[in-house]
Amino acid sequence: MKSYEQLLLSNKAWAQERKEMNPDFFKNLATEQRPRFLWIGCSDSRVPANEITDTEPGEIFVHRNVANMVVHTDLNMLSVLQYAVEVLEVEHVMVVGHYGCGGVKAAMNTQNLGLINKWLRNIKEVYRQHRDDIDVIDDENKRSDKLVEYNVIEQVYNLAKTSIIQKAWAKHNRPVVHGWVYGMADGLIKELVTMDHNDELDPIFRFDFDDLD
Ligand code: CO
């Protein structure tokens, strides 16, 4: 059997098992989704949102990209964010980085990697801002893990700088935005930062809204 065929076979067994546990499982899920969380995580196969939070289908709206970035020209991320905040009305948005992130490690390198240079460039900017704190660390892995943390915090700020989040804060006092980091060595998530509608943002990034209806 080919490896991809195994996936299809496992899917059949999983669907059967779910139906046996709850005959209405798929019927209920098919009608609507009301997730309370938006997860912006890394594409890394070792950091699956539902599995590490022990959540079920329907509980978390997920967007993943290389190194869990919030880039303001990324229409994919912005579309997910707008839909999650304005239509699904999620209560929490979490940016979830992870130690040992290959994207962050690559950004600390000067090797030319082609197209992905343009993506990693955003992480290099975070490194440039915190270089003094990072470069004093001797161990190479600990250095990149420090940048993983700074990067998560910066992406939380990037979320707060979007008009989508600011408008939702002004109108509904939600969502709460979290910065988390996942440790692949112990399976645990650490909280790094939390921002909500009470937090002050540098005035230059604050939008005026005339139409809040
Ligand atoms: Co990663």
CSV table of C-alpha atoms and ligand atoms in Angstrom, one decimal:
chain,number,residue,atom,x,y,z
A,1,MET,CA,0.0,0.0,0.0
A,2,LYS,CA,1.2,3.5,-0.9
A,3,SER,CA,1.7,5.8,2.1
A,4,TYR,CA,-1.0,8.3,1.0
A,5,GLU,CA,-3.4,5.4,0.7
A,6,GLN,CA,-2.8,4.7,4.4
A,7,LEU,CA,-4.0,8.2,5.1
A,8,LEU,CA,-7.3,7.5,3.3
A,9,LEU,CA,-7.7,4.2,5.1
A,10,SER,CA,-7.1,5.8,8.5
A,11,ASN,CA,-9.6,8.5,7.6
A,12,LYS,CA,-12.3,5.9,7.0
A,13,ALA,CA,-11.5,4.2,10.3
A,14,TRP,CA,-11.6,7.5,12.2
A,15,ALA,CA,-14.9,8.6,10.7
A,16,GLN,CA,-16.4,5.2,11.6
A,17,GLU,CA,-15.1,5.4,15.1
A,18,ARG,CA,-16.5,9.0,15.6
A,19,LYS,CA,-19.9,7.9,14.3
A,20,GLU,CA,-20.0,5.0,16.7
A,21,MET,CA,-19.2,7.3,19.6
A,22,ASN,CA,-21.8,9.8,18.6
A,23,PRO,CA,-24.1,9.1,15.6
A,24,ASP,CA,-24.8,12.9,15.2
A,25,PHE,CA,-21.1,13.9,15.3
A,26,PHE,CA,-20.8,14.9,11.6
A,27,LYS,CA,-24.4,16.1,11.3
A,28,ASN,CA,-23.8,18.6,14.1
A,29,LEU,CA,-20.5,19.8,12.7
A,30,ALA,CA,-21.9,20.1,9.2
A,31,THR,CA,-24.5,22.7,10.3
A,32,GLU,CA,-22.2,25.4,11.6
A,33,GLN,CA,-18.9,26.2,13.3
A,34,ARG,CA,-18.6,28.4,16.4
A,35,PRO,CA,-15.0,28.2,17.3
A,36,ARG,CA,-13.9,30.6,20.2
A,37,PHE,CA,-10.3,30.6,19.2
A,38,LEU,CA,-8.1,31.7,16.2
A,39,TRP,CA,-4.8,30.0,16.2
A,40,ILE,CA,-1.9,31.5,14.1
A,41,GLY,CA,0.8,28.9,14.3
A,42,CYS,CA,3.9,27.6,12.4
A,43,SER,CA,3.4,25.1,9.6
A,44,ASP,CA,5.8,22.7,11.3
A,45,SER,CA,4.3,19.2,11.3
A,46,ARG,CA,5.2,18.7,15.0
A,47,VAL,CA,2.9,21.5,16.2
A,48,PRO,CA,-0.7,20.5,15.4
A,49,ALA,CA,-3.1,23.0,17.0
A,50,ASN,CA,-5.9,20.5,17.9
A,51,GLU,CA,-3.7,17.7,19.1
A,52,ILE,CA,-1.5,19.7,21.5
A,53,THR,CA,-4.5,21.5,23.0
A,54,ASP,CA,-6.6,18.3,23.1
A,55,THR,CA,-9.5,20.1,21.3
A,56,GLU,CA,-12.1,18.7,18.9
A,57,PRO,CA,-13.0,19.6,15.3
A,58,GLY,CA,-15.0,22.8,15.5
A,59,GLU,CA,-13.2,24.3,18.4
A,60,ILE,CA,-10.2,26.2,16.8
A,61,PHE,CA,-10.0,28.2,13.6
A,62,VAL,CA,-6.5,27.7,12.3
A,63,HIS,CA,-4.0,29.6,10.1
A,64,ARG,CA,-0.5,28.3,9.8
A,65,ASN,CA,2.5,29.6,7.9
A,66,VAL,CA,6.3,29.4,8.1
A,67,ALA,CA,7.3,30.8,11.6
A,68,ASN,CA,3.8,31.9,12.6
A,69,MET,CA,4.0,35.4,11.0
A,70,VAL,CA,1.5,38.2,11.0
A,71,VAL,CA,2.5,40.1,7.8
A,72,HIS,CA,0.3,43.0,6.9
A,73,THR,CA,0.6,42.4,3.1
A,74,ASP,CA,-0.4,38.7,3.5
A,75,LEU,CA,-4.0,38.5,2.1
A,76,ASN,CA,-4.3,34.9,3.2
A,77,MET,CA,-3.6,35.7,6.9
A,78,LEU,CA,-5.7,38.9,6.8
A,79,SER,CA,-8.7,37.1,5.3
A,80,VAL,CA,-8.5,34.4,7.9
A,81,LEU,CA,-8.2,37.1,10.6
A,82,GLN,CA,-11.1,39.2,9.3
A,83,TYR,CA,-13.4,36.2,9.0
A,84,ALA,CA,-12.5,34.9,12.4
A,85,VAL,CA,-12.9,38.2,14.2
A,86,GLU,CA,-15.9,39.7,12.3
A,87,VAL,CA,-17.9,36.7,11.3
A,88,LEU,CA,-17.0,33.9,13.7
A,89,GLU,CA,-16.5,36.5,16.5
A,90,VAL,CA,-13.7,34.6,18.2
A,91,GLU,CA,-12.9,35.6,21.8
A,92,HIS,CA,-9.2,34.8,21.6
A,93,VAL,CA,-6.5,34.9,19.0
A,94,MET,CA,-3.2,33.2,19.8
A,95,VAL,CA,0.1,33.5,18.0
A,96,VAL,CA,1.9,30.2,18.7
A,97,GLY,CA,5.6,29.9,18.0
A,98,HIS,CA,7.7,26.9,18.9
A,99,TYR,CA,11.2,26.3,20.1
A,100,GLY,CA,13.5,24.8,17.5
A,101,CYS,CA,11.6,26.6,14.7
A,102,GLY,CA,13.4,26.0,11.3
A,103,GLY,CA,12.0,29.2,9.9
A,104,VAL,CA,13.5,31.3,12.7
A,105,LYS,CA,16.8,29.4,12.4
A,106,ALA,CA,17.0,30.0,8.7
A,107,ALA,CA,16.3,33.7,9.3
A,108,MET,CA,19.4,33.9,11.5
A,109,ASN,CA,21.5,32.6,8.6
A,110,THR,CA,22.8,34.6,5.7
A,111,GLN,CA,22.4,31.8,3.1
A,112,ASN,CA,20.4,32.7,0.0
A,113,LEU,CA,17.3,30.5,0.0
A,114,GLY,CA,15.5,32.0,-3.0
A,115,LEU,CA,11.9,33.1,-2.7
A,116,ILE,CA,11.6,32.3,1.0
A,117,ASN,CA,14.2,35.1,1.7
A,118,LYS,CA,11.3,37.5,1.3
A,119,TRP,CA,9.3,35.8,4.0
A,120,LEU,CA,12.2,35.3,6.4
A,121,ARG,CA,13.2,38.9,6.0
A,122,ASN,CA,10.4,39.8,8.4
A,123,ILE,CA,12.0,37.6,11.1
A,124,LYS,CA,15.4,39.2,10.4
A,125,GLU,CA,13.8,42.6,11.2
A,126,VAL,CA,12.8,41.2,14.6
A,127,TYR,CA,16.3,39.9,15.1
A,128,ARG,CA,17.7,43.3,14.2
A,129,GLN,CA,15.6,45.0,16.9
A,130,HIS,CA,16.7,42.5,19.6
A,131,ARG,CA,20.2,41.7,18.5
A,132,ASP,CA,21.9,42.9,21.7
A,133,ASP,CA,19.8,40.5,23.9
A,134,ILE,CA,20.2,37.6,21.5
A,135,ASP,CA,23.9,37.8,20.6
A,136,VAL,CA,25.1,37.6,24.2
A,137,ILE,CA,23.7,34.0,24.4
A,138,ASP,CA,26.5,31.5,23.8
A,139,ASP,CA,24.5,28.4,22.8
A,140,GLU,CA,23.3,28.5,19.2
A,141,ASN,CA,19.9,26.8,19.9
A,142,LYS,CA,19.2,29.0,22.9
A,143,ARG,CA,19.9,32.0,20.7
A,144,SER,CA,17.4,31.0,18.1
A,145,ASP,CA,14.9,30.1,20.8
A,146,LYS,CA,15.2,33.6,22.2
A,147,LEU,CA,14.4,34.9,18.7
A,148,VAL,CA,11.4,32.5,18.6
A,149,GLU,CA,10.1,34.3,21.7
A,150,TYR,CA,10.8,37.8,20.5
A,151,ASN,CA,9.2,36.9,17.2
A,152,VAL,CA,6.0,35.7,18.8
A,153,ILE,CA,5.7,38.9,20.8
A,154,GLU,CA,6.3,41.0,17.7
A,155,GLN,CA,3.6,39.1,15.8
A,156,VAL,CA,1.2,39.8,18.7
A,157,TYR,CA,2.0,43.6,18.3
A,158,ASN,CA,1.5,43.2,14.5
A,159,LEU,CA,-2.0,41.8,15.2
A,160,ALA,CA,-2.7,44.8,17.4
A,161,LYS,CA,-1.6,47.1,14.6
A,162,THR,CA,-4.3,45.8,12.2
A,163,SER,CA,-7.5,47.8,11.8
A,164,ILE,CA,-9.4,44.4,12.1
A,165,ILE,CA,-8.3,43.9,15.7
A,166,GLN,CA,-8.5,47.6,16.6
A,167,LYS,CA,-12.0,47.9,15.3
A,168,ALA,CA,-13.1,44.8,17.2
A,169,TRP,CA,-11.5,46.2,20.4
A,170,ALA,CA,-13.4,49.5,19.9
A,171,LYS,CA,-16.7,47.9,19.2
A,172,HIS,CA,-16.8,44.7,21.2
A,173,ASN,CA,-13.8,44.7,23.7
A,174,ARG,CA,-12.7,41.5,22.1
A,175,PRO,CA,-10.7,39.5,21.1
A,176,VAL,CA,-7.9,38.9,23.6
A,177,VAL,CA,-4.6,38.4,21.8
A,178,HIS,CA,-2.1,35.9,23.2
A,179,GLY,CA,1.5,35.1,22.4
A,180,TRP,CA,2.4,31.5,23.2
A,181,VAL,CA,5.5,29.3,22.6
A,182,TYR,CA,5.4,25.5,22.4
A,183,GLY,CA,8.2,23.4,23.7
A,184,MET,CA,8.7,20.3,21.5
A,185,ALA,CA,10.9,18.7,24.1
A,186,ASP,CA,8.2,18.6,26.8
A,187,GLY,CA,5.0,19.3,24.9
A,188,LEU,CA,4.1,22.3,27.0
A,189,ILE,CA,2.9,25.7,26.0
A,190,LYS,CA,4.3,28.8,27.7
A,191,GLU,CA,2.4,32.1,27.8
A,192,LEU,CA,4.6,35.0,26.8
A,193,VAL,CA,2.3,38.0,26.4
A,194,THR,CA,-1.4,39.0,26.4
A,195,MET,CA,-3.0,42.1,24.9
A,196,ASP,CA,-6.6,43.3,25.0
A,197,HIS,CA,-8.6,46.4,24.4
A,198,ASN,CA,-7.2,48.1,27.4
A,199,ASP,CA,-3.6,48.0,26.2
A,200,GLU,CA,-2.0,51.1,24.8
A,201,LEU,CA,-0.5,51.0,21.4
A,202,ASP,CA,2.0,53.5,20.1
A,203,PRO,CA,-0.3,56.3,18.8
A,204,ILE,CA,1.2,56.2,15.3
A,205,PHE,CA,-0.3,52.8,14.9
A,206,ARG,CA,-3.7,53.7,16.2
A,207,PHE,CA,-6.5,54.2,13.7
A,208,ASP,CA,-9.4,56.6,14.1
A,209,PHE,CA,-12.8,55.0,13.4
A,210,ASP,CA,-15.7,57.3,12.5
A,211,ASP,CA,-18.0,54.5,11.5
A,212,LEU,CA,-18.3,52.0,14.4
A,213,ASP,CA,-21.8,50.7,13.6
B,1,CO,CO,8.5,26.6,12.9
